[in-house]
Amino acid sequence: MRVDLNVPLEDGAVADDLRITTALPTLEWLRENDAAVVVAGHLGRPKGAPDPEYSMAPVAARLSELLGQAVPLAPHVVGAAVDSYVASLEPGDLLMLENLRFERGETEDDPAFSTNLSELADDYVNEAFGASHRAHASIVGPPRLLPSAGGRLLFREVETLSRLLEAEEHPFVAVLGGAEISGKIDVIRSLLPRVDELLIGGAMACTFFRAMGLEVGDSLVEADRIELAKDLLATSGKKLILPRGGDIAPSLERASEHRSVAVDAIPKGWAVYDIDAATQHDYRARLLRAKTIFWNGPMGVFETPPFDAGTRAIATALVEAGKKGAVTVVGGGDSVAAVAGLEDQLTHVSTGGGASLEFLEGKELPGVAALEDK
Ligand code: ADP
Ligand code: MG
C-alpha cells in the first residue's frame, strides 16, 4: 500500500499526522480482511541514498500508536533483508518500508526498482493521492505488474474533484487567494469557463489591482504577471470578482496600526495584508448563493492576526453555505491549515496539495491513470 506519509516532523517526531490518519480506513479494512500490509511512502527530499534525517522511523512509531499494533520498520526499501521480512509476515501484520526516496530508482521510475518493489506484494493499493501527480516508481510501477486498486481516500479525492470539473450544480463559485498568481494560473484558466464567479483574495489581488492601474503601496505584487492579469481582466472581467478594500499596515511588525481602505486609496508605504470587512461581507453573500464552492489559498497573511480575519470569514461562509446544501471543497496546503477543526462541516478537504490543483487544471494524474480499469 502506497501512502502519502510525507508529514512534517519536529524534534524527530511527527508534528501533524493528518496524512497518516486519513489513510487508516483503507489500512484497517485491509487488515480486517486478513491482508499482511507492506506500507510504503516517502518523507522529505533525500538525495536517492539512505539519510538518517529522513528515516521513516517516527512515521512508523506514530502509525503504531494510532493502530495499537506494532509497525516494524524495514531496514531498507528493497533487498534480501526486506524480502525475508516480508516472507515472515502473517495475515493482519504490518511492515513499513524505509523512505522510498532512499532509492534513486523511485523518482526516476526505474523499471528494475519497480519490479523489486512489486515483488514484495501480491496486490497493490494506491492511497497516496497527494503523490499521484508524479510518475514515480512506487506510483506507476506496481500497477503495470500487479492487480491494483485505489484506496478510499484516493477514490474520494478523484470523485469529489471530478464533480467540480463537471460543475454539476450552479452557481459554482471558486475562491482563490494566496501569495502568487504564477503557481495558480493554470487552475484559474481551467476554472474560469466552469465557474459563475471567481473571487480573488490574498496578495494575488494586488497584481490585479496593478493591472487596473491602481496604486498598491508596498503590497506583494508579481511585476512579471501584470500583463497576464490584464489579459484575464479583459477576457473574463465579468467573472473575476476583486476585493473592494484591503486591511493595510505599514509592515507586518506594525500590524497593530492596521486599518481598512478602499482599493483606490492604498497609501504609499503601506501594504495590503488582508481583505477588508466590506469584501468579507460581499464574498459571504456570493458564497451563500452558491451550490458548488471550491476554495484554495488564504485571503490574507492569516499566520499574523488580525490578518486572519478575511480567511476566517471565508471558512465560516463555506460552513454556512454547506448547511444550506452547497458542496464545499477546500484544497491546497495553507488553506487546509486554515480550515483545521472545520473538516467535518465541509464536503471535502483535499490533502492532495499540488495533486489536487493539477487535477483541477484538467491534467491526467499518472498515478490515477495507472489504476484505470483495474
Ligand atoms: P495554499 O498553500 O493554500 O495553496 P499559497 O501557498 O498559495 O496557499 O499562499 C499562502 C500564503 O500566502 C500564506 O503564507 C499567506 O501569508 C500569503 N499571503 C496571503 N495574502 C497575502 C498578502 N496580502 N500579502 C502577503 N502574503 C500573503
Ligand atoms: Mg502554500
Tab-separated table of C-alpha atoms and ligand atoms in Angstrom:
chain	number	residue	atom	x	y	z
A	1	MET	CA	0.000	0.000	0.000
A	2	ARG	CA	1.478	3.312	-1.148
A	3	VAL	CA	0.546	6.009	1.377
A	4	ASP	CA	1.157	9.752	1.438
A	5	LEU	CA	3.352	9.742	4.553
A	6	ASN	CA	5.220	12.965	3.802
A	7	VAL	CA	4.340	14.535	7.164
A	8	PRO	CA	6.000	17.482	8.925
A	9	LEU	CA	8.484	16.487	11.666
A	10	GLU	CA	9.501	18.434	14.760
A	11	ASP	CA	12.292	17.304	17.105
A	12	GLY	CA	12.285	13.876	15.475
A	13	ALA	CA	8.538	13.262	15.951
A	14	VAL	CA	5.509	13.638	13.697
A	15	ALA	CA	4.167	17.197	14.155
A	16	ASP	CA	0.927	16.741	12.184
A	17	ASP	CA	-0.480	13.290	11.497
A	18	LEU	CA	-3.458	14.237	9.271
A	19	ARG	CA	-1.988	12.341	6.313
A	20	ILE	CA	-1.494	9.210	8.430
A	21	THR	CA	-4.970	9.292	9.984
A	22	THR	CA	-6.717	9.766	6.636
A	23	ALA	CA	-5.117	6.516	5.392
A	24	LEU	CA	-6.343	4.484	8.392
A	25	PRO	CA	-9.753	3.385	6.998
A	26	THR	CA	-8.162	1.647	3.997
A	27	LEU	CA	-5.381	0.200	6.131
A	28	GLU	CA	-7.830	-1.177	8.711
A	29	TRP	CA	-10.063	-2.622	6.007
A	30	LEU	CA	-7.105	-4.498	4.542
A	31	ARG	CA	-6.141	-5.886	7.947
A	32	GLU	CA	-9.728	-6.901	8.780
A	33	ASN	CA	-9.668	-8.830	5.517
A	34	ASP	CA	-6.546	-10.696	6.606
A	35	ALA	CA	-4.057	-8.964	4.393
A	36	ALA	CA	-0.463	-8.597	5.527
A	37	VAL	CA	0.235	-4.989	4.605
A	38	VAL	CA	3.540	-3.554	3.416
A	39	VAL	CA	3.253	0.218	3.798
A	40	ALA	CA	5.437	2.413	1.602
A	41	GLY	CA	5.880	6.172	1.482
A	42	HIS	CA	8.413	8.931	1.131
A	43	LEU	CA	9.458	11.676	3.519
A	44	GLY	CA	11.185	14.901	2.509
A	45	ARG	CA	13.737	15.035	-0.262
A	46	PRO	CA	16.675	12.712	0.489
A	47	LYS	CA	19.023	12.529	-2.474
A	48	GLY	CA	18.444	8.954	-3.668
A	49	ALA	CA	20.526	7.414	-0.853
A	50	PRO	CA	19.891	6.479	2.802
A	51	ASP	CA	19.912	9.541	5.080
A	52	PRO	CA	19.032	9.048	8.786
A	53	GLU	CA	17.489	12.541	8.863
A	54	TYR	CA	14.705	11.270	6.606
A	55	SER	CA	14.154	7.823	8.155
A	56	MET	CA	10.515	6.675	8.322
A	57	ALA	CA	11.071	5.627	11.992
A	58	PRO	CA	8.951	8.464	13.515
A	59	VAL	CA	6.171	7.744	10.998
A	60	ALA	CA	6.170	4.014	11.802
A	61	ALA	CA	6.070	4.899	15.514
A	62	ARG	CA	3.070	7.206	15.054
A	63	LEU	CA	1.188	4.681	12.892
A	64	SER	CA	1.823	2.027	15.507
A	65	GLU	CA	0.357	4.326	18.231
A	66	LEU	CA	-2.714	5.074	16.112
A	67	LEU	CA	-3.392	1.399	15.340
A	68	GLY	CA	-2.385	-0.006	18.714
A	69	GLN	CA	-0.267	-2.551	16.891
A	70	ALA	CA	3.435	-2.949	16.198
A	71	VAL	CA	4.569	-1.449	12.903
A	72	PRO	CA	8.152	-2.617	12.417
A	73	LEU	CA	10.355	-0.605	10.089
A	74	ALA	CA	12.270	-2.498	7.402
A	75	PRO	CA	15.989	-1.658	7.299
A	76	HIS	CA	15.832	-0.722	3.603
A	77	VAL	CA	13.333	-0.172	0.801
A	78	VAL	CA	14.118	-3.355	-1.150
A	79	GLY	CA	16.724	-6.135	-0.996
A	80	ALA	CA	17.256	-9.546	0.578
A	81	ALA	CA	16.683	-8.405	4.193
A	82	VAL	CA	13.363	-6.824	3.238
A	83	ASP	CA	12.327	-9.899	1.217
A	84	SER	CA	12.827	-12.227	4.160
A	85	TYR	CA	10.992	-9.821	6.487
A	86	VAL	CA	8.032	-9.742	4.114
A	87	ALA	CA	8.082	-13.553	3.776
A	88	SER	CA	7.651	-13.836	7.557
A	89	LEU	CA	4.513	-11.648	7.715
A	90	GLU	CA	1.265	-13.242	8.916
A	91	PRO	CA	-2.242	-12.064	7.952
A	92	GLY	CA	-3.008	-8.815	9.793
A	93	ASP	CA	0.688	-7.943	10.223
A	94	LEU	CA	2.157	-4.673	9.068
A	95	LEU	CA	5.581	-3.662	7.851
A	96	MET	CA	6.738	-0.185	6.863
A	97	LEU	CA	9.443	0.144	4.227
A	98	GLU	CA	12.199	2.721	4.623
A	99	ASN	CA	11.844	6.010	2.743
A	100	LEU	CA	11.207	5.230	-0.940
A	101	ARG	CA	13.426	8.156	-1.921
A	102	PHE	CA	16.451	6.438	-0.362
A	103	GLU	CA	16.477	4.681	-3.757
A	104	ARG	CA	17.405	6.694	-6.824
A	105	GLY	CA	15.070	4.462	-8.856
A	106	GLU	CA	11.994	5.919	-7.124
A	107	THR	CA	11.939	9.380	-8.691
A	108	GLU	CA	13.443	8.057	-11.945
A	109	ASP	CA	10.715	5.390	-12.298
A	110	ASP	CA	13.465	2.820	-12.823
A	111	PRO	CA	11.981	-0.467	-14.163
A	112	ALA	CA	14.304	-2.696	-12.098
A	113	PHE	CA	13.345	-0.851	-8.906
A	114	SER	CA	9.628	-1.057	-9.817
A	115	THR	CA	9.989	-4.806	-10.275
A	116	ASN	CA	11.755	-5.232	-6.924
A	117	LEU	CA	9.017	-3.254	-5.190
A	118	SER	CA	6.233	-5.159	-6.935
A	119	GLU	CA	7.760	-8.494	-5.940
A	120	LEU	CA	7.149	-7.616	-2.290
A	121	ALA	CA	3.366	-7.987	-2.702
A	122	ASP	CA	0.515	-9.836	-4.385
A	123	ASP	CA	-1.675	-6.764	-4.812
A	124	TYR	CA	-1.134	-3.009	-4.901
A	125	VAL	CA	-3.239	-0.252	-3.339
A	126	ASN	CA	-2.568	3.422	-4.064
A	127	GLU	CA	-3.703	5.559	-1.135
A	128	ALA	CA	-1.295	8.392	-1.985
A	129	PHE	CA	-3.399	10.839	-3.979
A	130	GLY	CA	-1.026	13.645	-2.897
A	131	ALA	CA	1.839	11.912	-4.740
A	132	SER	CA	-0.162	10.698	-7.740
A	133	HIS	CA	0.737	13.667	-9.946
A	134	ARG	CA	4.278	12.283	-10.108
A	135	ALA	CA	5.222	9.367	-12.377
A	136	HIS	CA	7.463	7.843	-9.710
A	137	ALA	CA	8.238	4.111	-9.487
A	138	SER	CA	6.053	3.398	-6.439
A	139	ILE	CA	3.093	5.210	-8.067
A	140	VAL	CA	3.089	3.950	-11.658
A	141	GLY	CA	5.304	0.824	-11.438
A	142	PRO	CA	3.279	-1.742	-9.448
A	143	PRO	CA	0.023	-1.140	-11.402
A	144	ARG	CA	1.871	-2.334	-14.508
A	145	LEU	CA	2.704	-5.639	-12.815
A	146	LEU	CA	0.111	-6.323	-10.089
A	147	PRO	CA	-3.658	-6.318	-9.605
A	148	SER	CA	-4.204	-2.746	-8.374
A	149	ALA	CA	-6.806	-0.535	-6.767
A	150	GLY	CA	-7.227	2.963	-5.406
A	151	GLY	CA	-7.675	3.423	-1.658
A	152	ARG	CA	-10.769	5.009	-0.160
A	153	LEU	CA	-9.223	8.446	0.243
A	154	LEU	CA	-7.814	8.469	-3.292
A	155	PHE	CA	-11.211	7.412	-4.585
A	156	ARG	CA	-12.911	10.212	-2.631
A	157	GLU	CA	-10.445	12.812	-3.902
A	158	VAL	CA	-10.949	11.771	-7.530
A	159	GLU	CA	-14.720	11.586	-7.153
A	160	THR	CA	-15.094	14.987	-5.449
A	161	LEU	CA	-12.647	16.845	-7.682
A	162	SER	CA	-14.265	15.314	-10.794
A	163	ARG	CA	-17.584	16.679	-9.591
A	164	LEU	CA	-16.021	20.142	-9.520
A	165	LEU	CA	-14.637	19.778	-13.039
A	166	GLU	CA	-18.034	18.662	-14.279
A	167	ALA	CA	-19.552	21.619	-12.401
A	168	GLU	CA	-22.859	19.837	-11.980
A	169	GLU	CA	-24.555	22.310	-9.652
A	170	HIS	CA	-24.663	26.038	-10.323
A	171	PRO	CA	-23.950	28.676	-9.231
A	172	PHE	CA	-20.351	27.411	-8.965
A	173	VAL	CA	-18.185	29.905	-7.099
A	174	ALA	CA	-14.419	29.480	-6.691
A	175	VAL	CA	-12.332	31.457	-4.212
A	176	LEU	CA	-8.626	31.784	-4.952
A	177	GLY	CA	-6.067	33.507	-2.775
A	178	GLY	CA	-2.540	33.048	-1.550
A	179	ALA	CA	0.691	34.711	-2.401
A	180	GLU	CA	1.191	34.263	-6.126
A	181	ILE	CA	-0.768	34.096	-9.354
A	182	SER	CA	2.106	32.306	-11.088
A	183	GLY	CA	1.597	28.926	-9.388
A	184	LYS	CA	-2.146	29.091	-9.929
A	185	ILE	CA	-2.525	30.441	-13.429
A	186	ASP	CA	-3.392	27.058	-14.936
A	187	VAL	CA	-6.050	26.475	-12.269
A	188	ILE	CA	-7.513	29.931	-12.961
A	189	ARG	CA	-7.601	29.164	-16.704
A	190	SER	CA	-9.181	25.756	-16.159
A	191	LEU	CA	-11.792	27.000	-13.671
A	192	LEU	CA	-12.852	30.203	-15.464
A	193	PRO	CA	-15.033	28.521	-18.121
A	194	ARG	CA	-16.608	26.305	-15.453
A	195	VAL	CA	-17.403	28.784	-12.691
A	196	ASP	CA	-20.013	31.512	-12.477
A	197	GLU	CA	-17.769	33.676	-10.294
A	198	LEU	CA	-14.116	33.570	-9.279
A	199	LEU	CA	-13.493	35.542	-6.082
A	200	ILE	CA	-9.897	36.725	-5.726
A	201	GLY	CA	-8.123	37.426	-2.441
A	202	GLY	CA	-4.635	37.314	-0.962
A	203	ALA	CA	-1.611	39.053	-2.400
A	204	MET	CA	-2.748	37.778	-5.806
A	205	ALA	CA	-5.421	40.509	-5.797
A	206	CYS	CA	-2.708	43.213	-5.703
A	207	THR	CA	-1.298	42.084	-9.061
A	208	PHE	CA	-4.805	42.547	-10.490
A	209	PHE	CA	-5.040	45.999	-8.849
A	210	ARG	CA	-1.790	46.980	-10.548
A	211	ALA	CA	-3.187	45.670	-13.846
A	212	MET	CA	-6.088	48.084	-13.310
A	213	GLY	CA	-3.641	50.941	-12.810
A	214	LEU	CA	-4.187	51.256	-9.049
A	215	GLU	CA	-1.515	52.208	-6.504
A	216	VAL	CA	-0.787	49.275	-4.157
A	217	GLY	CA	1.974	50.753	-1.955
A	218	ASP	CA	4.364	48.110	-0.630
A	219	SER	CA	1.953	45.199	-1.237
A	220	LEU	CA	3.329	41.962	-2.653
A	221	VAL	CA	2.997	42.193	-6.447
A	222	GLU	CA	4.308	39.918	-9.190
A	223	ALA	CA	5.549	42.509	-11.654
A	224	ASP	CA	6.040	39.912	-14.393
A	225	ARG	CA	2.402	38.809	-14.135
A	226	ILE	CA	0.733	42.213	-14.526
A	227	GLU	CA	0.258	41.735	-18.284
A	228	LEU	CA	-1.281	38.330	-17.666
A	229	ALA	CA	-3.640	39.824	-15.088
A	230	LYS	CA	-4.635	42.456	-17.696
A	231	ASP	CA	-5.442	39.691	-20.209
A	232	LEU	CA	-7.556	37.822	-17.662
A	233	LEU	CA	-9.455	41.010	-16.791
A	234	ALA	CA	-10.049	41.753	-20.471
A	235	THR	CA	-11.318	38.267	-21.332
A	236	SER	CA	-13.085	37.246	-18.113
A	237	GLY	CA	-13.602	40.537	-16.299
A	238	LYS	CA	-17.245	39.794	-15.517
A	239	LYS	CA	-16.484	36.547	-13.718
A	240	LEU	CA	-13.434	37.795	-11.828
A	241	ILE	CA	-14.548	39.424	-8.588
A	242	LEU	CA	-11.904	41.509	-6.825
A	243	PRO	CA	-11.792	42.856	-3.264
A	244	ARG	CA	-13.438	46.227	-2.617
A	245	GLY	CA	-10.908	47.165	0.003
A	246	GLY	CA	-7.969	45.918	1.979
A	247	ASP	CA	-6.819	45.749	5.574
A	248	ILE	CA	-3.470	47.528	5.432
A	249	ALA	CA	-0.475	48.233	7.714
A	250	PRO	CA	2.946	49.863	7.248
A	251	SER	CA	4.526	46.393	7.792
A	252	LEU	CA	3.709	43.079	9.475
A	253	GLU	CA	5.761	44.194	12.510
A	254	ARG	CA	3.436	47.187	12.820
A	255	ALA	CA	0.237	45.117	12.470
A	256	SER	CA	-1.377	46.978	15.384
A	257	GLU	CA	-1.564	50.128	13.212
A	258	HIS	CA	-3.770	48.290	10.706
A	259	ARG	CA	-6.770	49.982	9.118
A	260	SER	CA	-9.151	49.439	6.228
A	261	VAL	CA	-9.104	51.375	2.961
A	262	ALA	CA	-10.885	51.120	-0.379
A	263	VAL	CA	-8.761	49.611	-3.153
A	264	ASP	CA	-8.341	53.010	-4.841
A	265	ALA	CA	-6.963	54.583	-1.650
A	266	ILE	CA	-3.974	52.413	-0.733
A	267	PRO	CA	-1.307	54.855	0.500
A	268	LYS	CA	2.374	54.675	-0.457
A	269	GLY	CA	4.462	52.965	2.229
A	270	TRP	CA	1.599	50.682	3.327
A	271	ALA	CA	0.773	47.132	2.219
A	272	VAL	CA	-2.431	45.126	1.895
A	273	TYR	CA	-2.344	42.123	4.239
A	274	ASP	CA	-5.989	41.009	4.139
A	275	ILE	CA	-9.358	41.665	2.501
A	276	ASP	CA	-11.411	44.279	4.384
A	277	ALA	CA	-14.747	43.795	6.158
A	278	ALA	CA	-16.766	45.094	3.179
A	279	THR	CA	-15.172	42.440	0.942
A	280	GLN	CA	-15.761	39.724	3.539
A	281	HIS	CA	-19.421	40.734	3.548
A	282	ASP	CA	-19.642	40.760	-0.260
A	283	TYR	CA	-17.863	37.398	-0.664
A	284	ARG	CA	-20.035	35.816	2.037
A	285	ALA	CA	-23.213	36.893	0.205
A	286	ARG	CA	-21.913	35.432	-3.072
A	287	LEU	CA	-20.926	32.165	-1.368
A	288	LEU	CA	-24.333	31.819	0.278
A	289	ARG	CA	-25.944	31.903	-3.190
A	290	ALA	CA	-23.628	29.144	-4.475
A	291	LYS	CA	-24.428	25.446	-4.891
A	292	THR	CA	-20.814	24.408	-5.537
A	293	ILE	CA	-17.766	26.038	-3.913
A	294	PHE	CA	-14.050	25.439	-4.332
A	295	TRP	CA	-11.551	27.345	-2.206
A	296	ASN	CA	-7.766	27.465	-2.491
A	297	GLY	CA	-5.404	29.968	-0.897
A	298	PRO	CA	-5.837	32.231	2.146
A	299	MET	CA	-7.336	35.727	1.779
A	300	GLY	CA	-4.515	37.356	3.722
A	301	VAL	CA	-1.430	36.781	5.853
A	302	PHE	CA	-3.505	34.532	8.097
A	303	GLU	CA	-0.449	33.493	10.122
A	304	THR	CA	-0.328	37.042	11.600
A	305	PRO	CA	-3.523	38.224	13.356
A	306	PRO	CA	-5.518	40.362	12.777
A	307	PHE	CA	-4.856	39.487	9.110
A	308	ASP	CA	-6.523	36.103	9.608
A	309	ALA	CA	-9.965	37.759	9.666
A	310	GLY	CA	-10.660	37.506	5.922
A	311	THR	CA	-9.584	33.864	5.748
A	312	ARG	CA	-11.715	33.006	8.794
A	313	ALA	CA	-14.708	34.789	7.280
A	314	ILE	CA	-14.432	32.689	4.111
A	315	ALA	CA	-14.121	29.485	6.167
A	316	THR	CA	-17.271	30.399	8.122
A	317	ALA	CA	-19.149	31.293	4.921
A	318	LEU	CA	-18.271	27.886	3.435
A	319	VAL	CA	-19.663	26.130	6.503
A	320	GLU	CA	-22.851	28.241	6.304
A	321	ALA	CA	-23.239	27.549	2.575
A	322	GLY	CA	-22.751	23.839	3.268
A	323	LYS	CA	-25.584	23.910	5.828
A	324	LYS	CA	-27.792	25.298	3.040
A	325	GLY	CA	-26.874	22.345	0.825
A	326	ALA	CA	-23.857	23.573	-1.150
A	327	VAL	CA	-20.978	21.230	-1.996
A	328	THR	CA	-17.911	22.774	-0.316
A	329	VAL	CA	-14.383	21.714	-1.231
A	330	VAL	CA	-11.122	23.121	0.121
A	331	GLY	CA	-7.750	22.264	-1.409
A	332	GLY	CA	-4.163	23.378	-1.011
A	333	GLY	CA	-1.594	23.463	1.756
A	334	ASP	CA	-2.138	26.667	3.711
A	335	SER	CA	-5.882	26.734	3.013
A	336	VAL	CA	-6.241	23.278	4.541
A	337	ALA	CA	-4.421	24.509	7.659
A	338	ALA	CA	-6.820	27.477	7.755
A	339	VAL	CA	-9.882	25.194	7.999
A	340	ALA	CA	-8.399	22.902	10.682
A	341	GLY	CA	-11.200	21.866	13.033
A	342	LEU	CA	-13.950	22.525	10.466
A	343	GLU	CA	-13.273	19.443	8.312
A	344	ASP	CA	-16.472	17.637	9.287
A	345	GLN	CA	-18.576	20.692	8.372
A	346	LEU	CA	-17.196	20.758	4.809
A	347	THR	CA	-17.949	18.318	1.987
A	348	HIS	CA	-14.289	17.599	1.326
A	349	VAL	CA	-10.898	18.849	2.417
A	350	SER	CA	-8.324	17.768	-0.115
A	351	THR	CA	-4.990	16.899	1.459
A	352	GLY	CA	-3.650	16.396	-2.055
A	353	GLY	CA	-1.968	19.835	-2.334
A	354	GLY	CA	-0.239	20.023	-5.715
A	355	ALA	CA	-2.035	16.904	-6.956
A	356	SER	CA	-5.486	18.409	-6.365
A	357	LEU	CA	-4.522	21.610	-8.185
A	358	GLU	CA	-3.135	19.638	-11.150
A	359	PHE	CA	-6.330	17.590	-11.240
A	360	LEU	CA	-8.377	20.803	-11.368
A	361	GLU	CA	-6.128	22.104	-14.145
A	362	GLY	CA	-7.654	19.232	-16.127
A	363	LYS	CA	-4.390	17.267	-16.254
A	364	GLU	CA	-4.384	13.491	-16.078
A	365	LEU	CA	-2.573	12.306	-12.932
A	366	PRO	CA	-0.172	9.460	-13.803
A	367	GLY	CA	-0.984	7.580	-10.586
A	368	VAL	CA	-4.725	7.722	-11.229
A	369	ALA	CA	-4.390	6.889	-14.916
A	370	ALA	CA	-2.297	3.818	-13.970
A	371	LEU	CA	-5.209	2.480	-11.909
A	372	GLU	CA	-7.891	2.981	-14.517
A	373	ASP	CA	-9.919	-0.130	-15.411
A	374	LYS	CA	-8.290	-2.024	-12.570
B	1	ADP	P1	-2.062	27.295	-0.475
B	1	ADP	O1	-0.911	26.602	0.214
B	1	ADP	O2	-3.353	27.123	0.273
B	1	ADP	O3	-2.165	26.927	-1.925
B	1	ADP	P2	-0.433	29.617	-1.014
B	1	ADP	O4	0.793	28.879	-0.631
B	1	ADP	O5	-0.631	29.967	-2.423
B	1	ADP	O6	-1.749	28.872	-0.430
B	1	ADP	O7	-0.456	31.012	-0.223
B	1	ADP	C1	-0.362	31.084	1.164
B	1	ADP	C2	0.482	32.254	1.598
B	1	ADP	O8	0.019	33.474	1.032
B	1	ADP	C3	0.418	32.442	3.100
B	1	ADP	O9	1.698	32.214	3.635
B	1	ADP	C4	-0.003	33.900	3.281
B	1	ADP	O10	0.688	34.555	4.297
B	1	ADP	C5	0.312	34.506	1.934
B	1	ADP	N1	-0.496	35.709	1.673
B	1	ADP	C6	-1.832	35.786	1.540
B	1	ADP	N2	-2.230	37.059	1.368
B	1	ADP	C7	-1.114	37.816	1.395
B	1	ADP	C8	-0.850	39.222	1.268
B	1	ADP	N3	-1.841	40.086	1.091
B	1	ADP	N4	0.434	39.640	1.331
B	1	ADP	C9	1.439	38.748	1.510
B	1	ADP	N5	1.263	37.407	1.635
B	1	ADP	C10	0.007	36.957	1.563
B	2	MG	MG	1.236	27.013	0.270
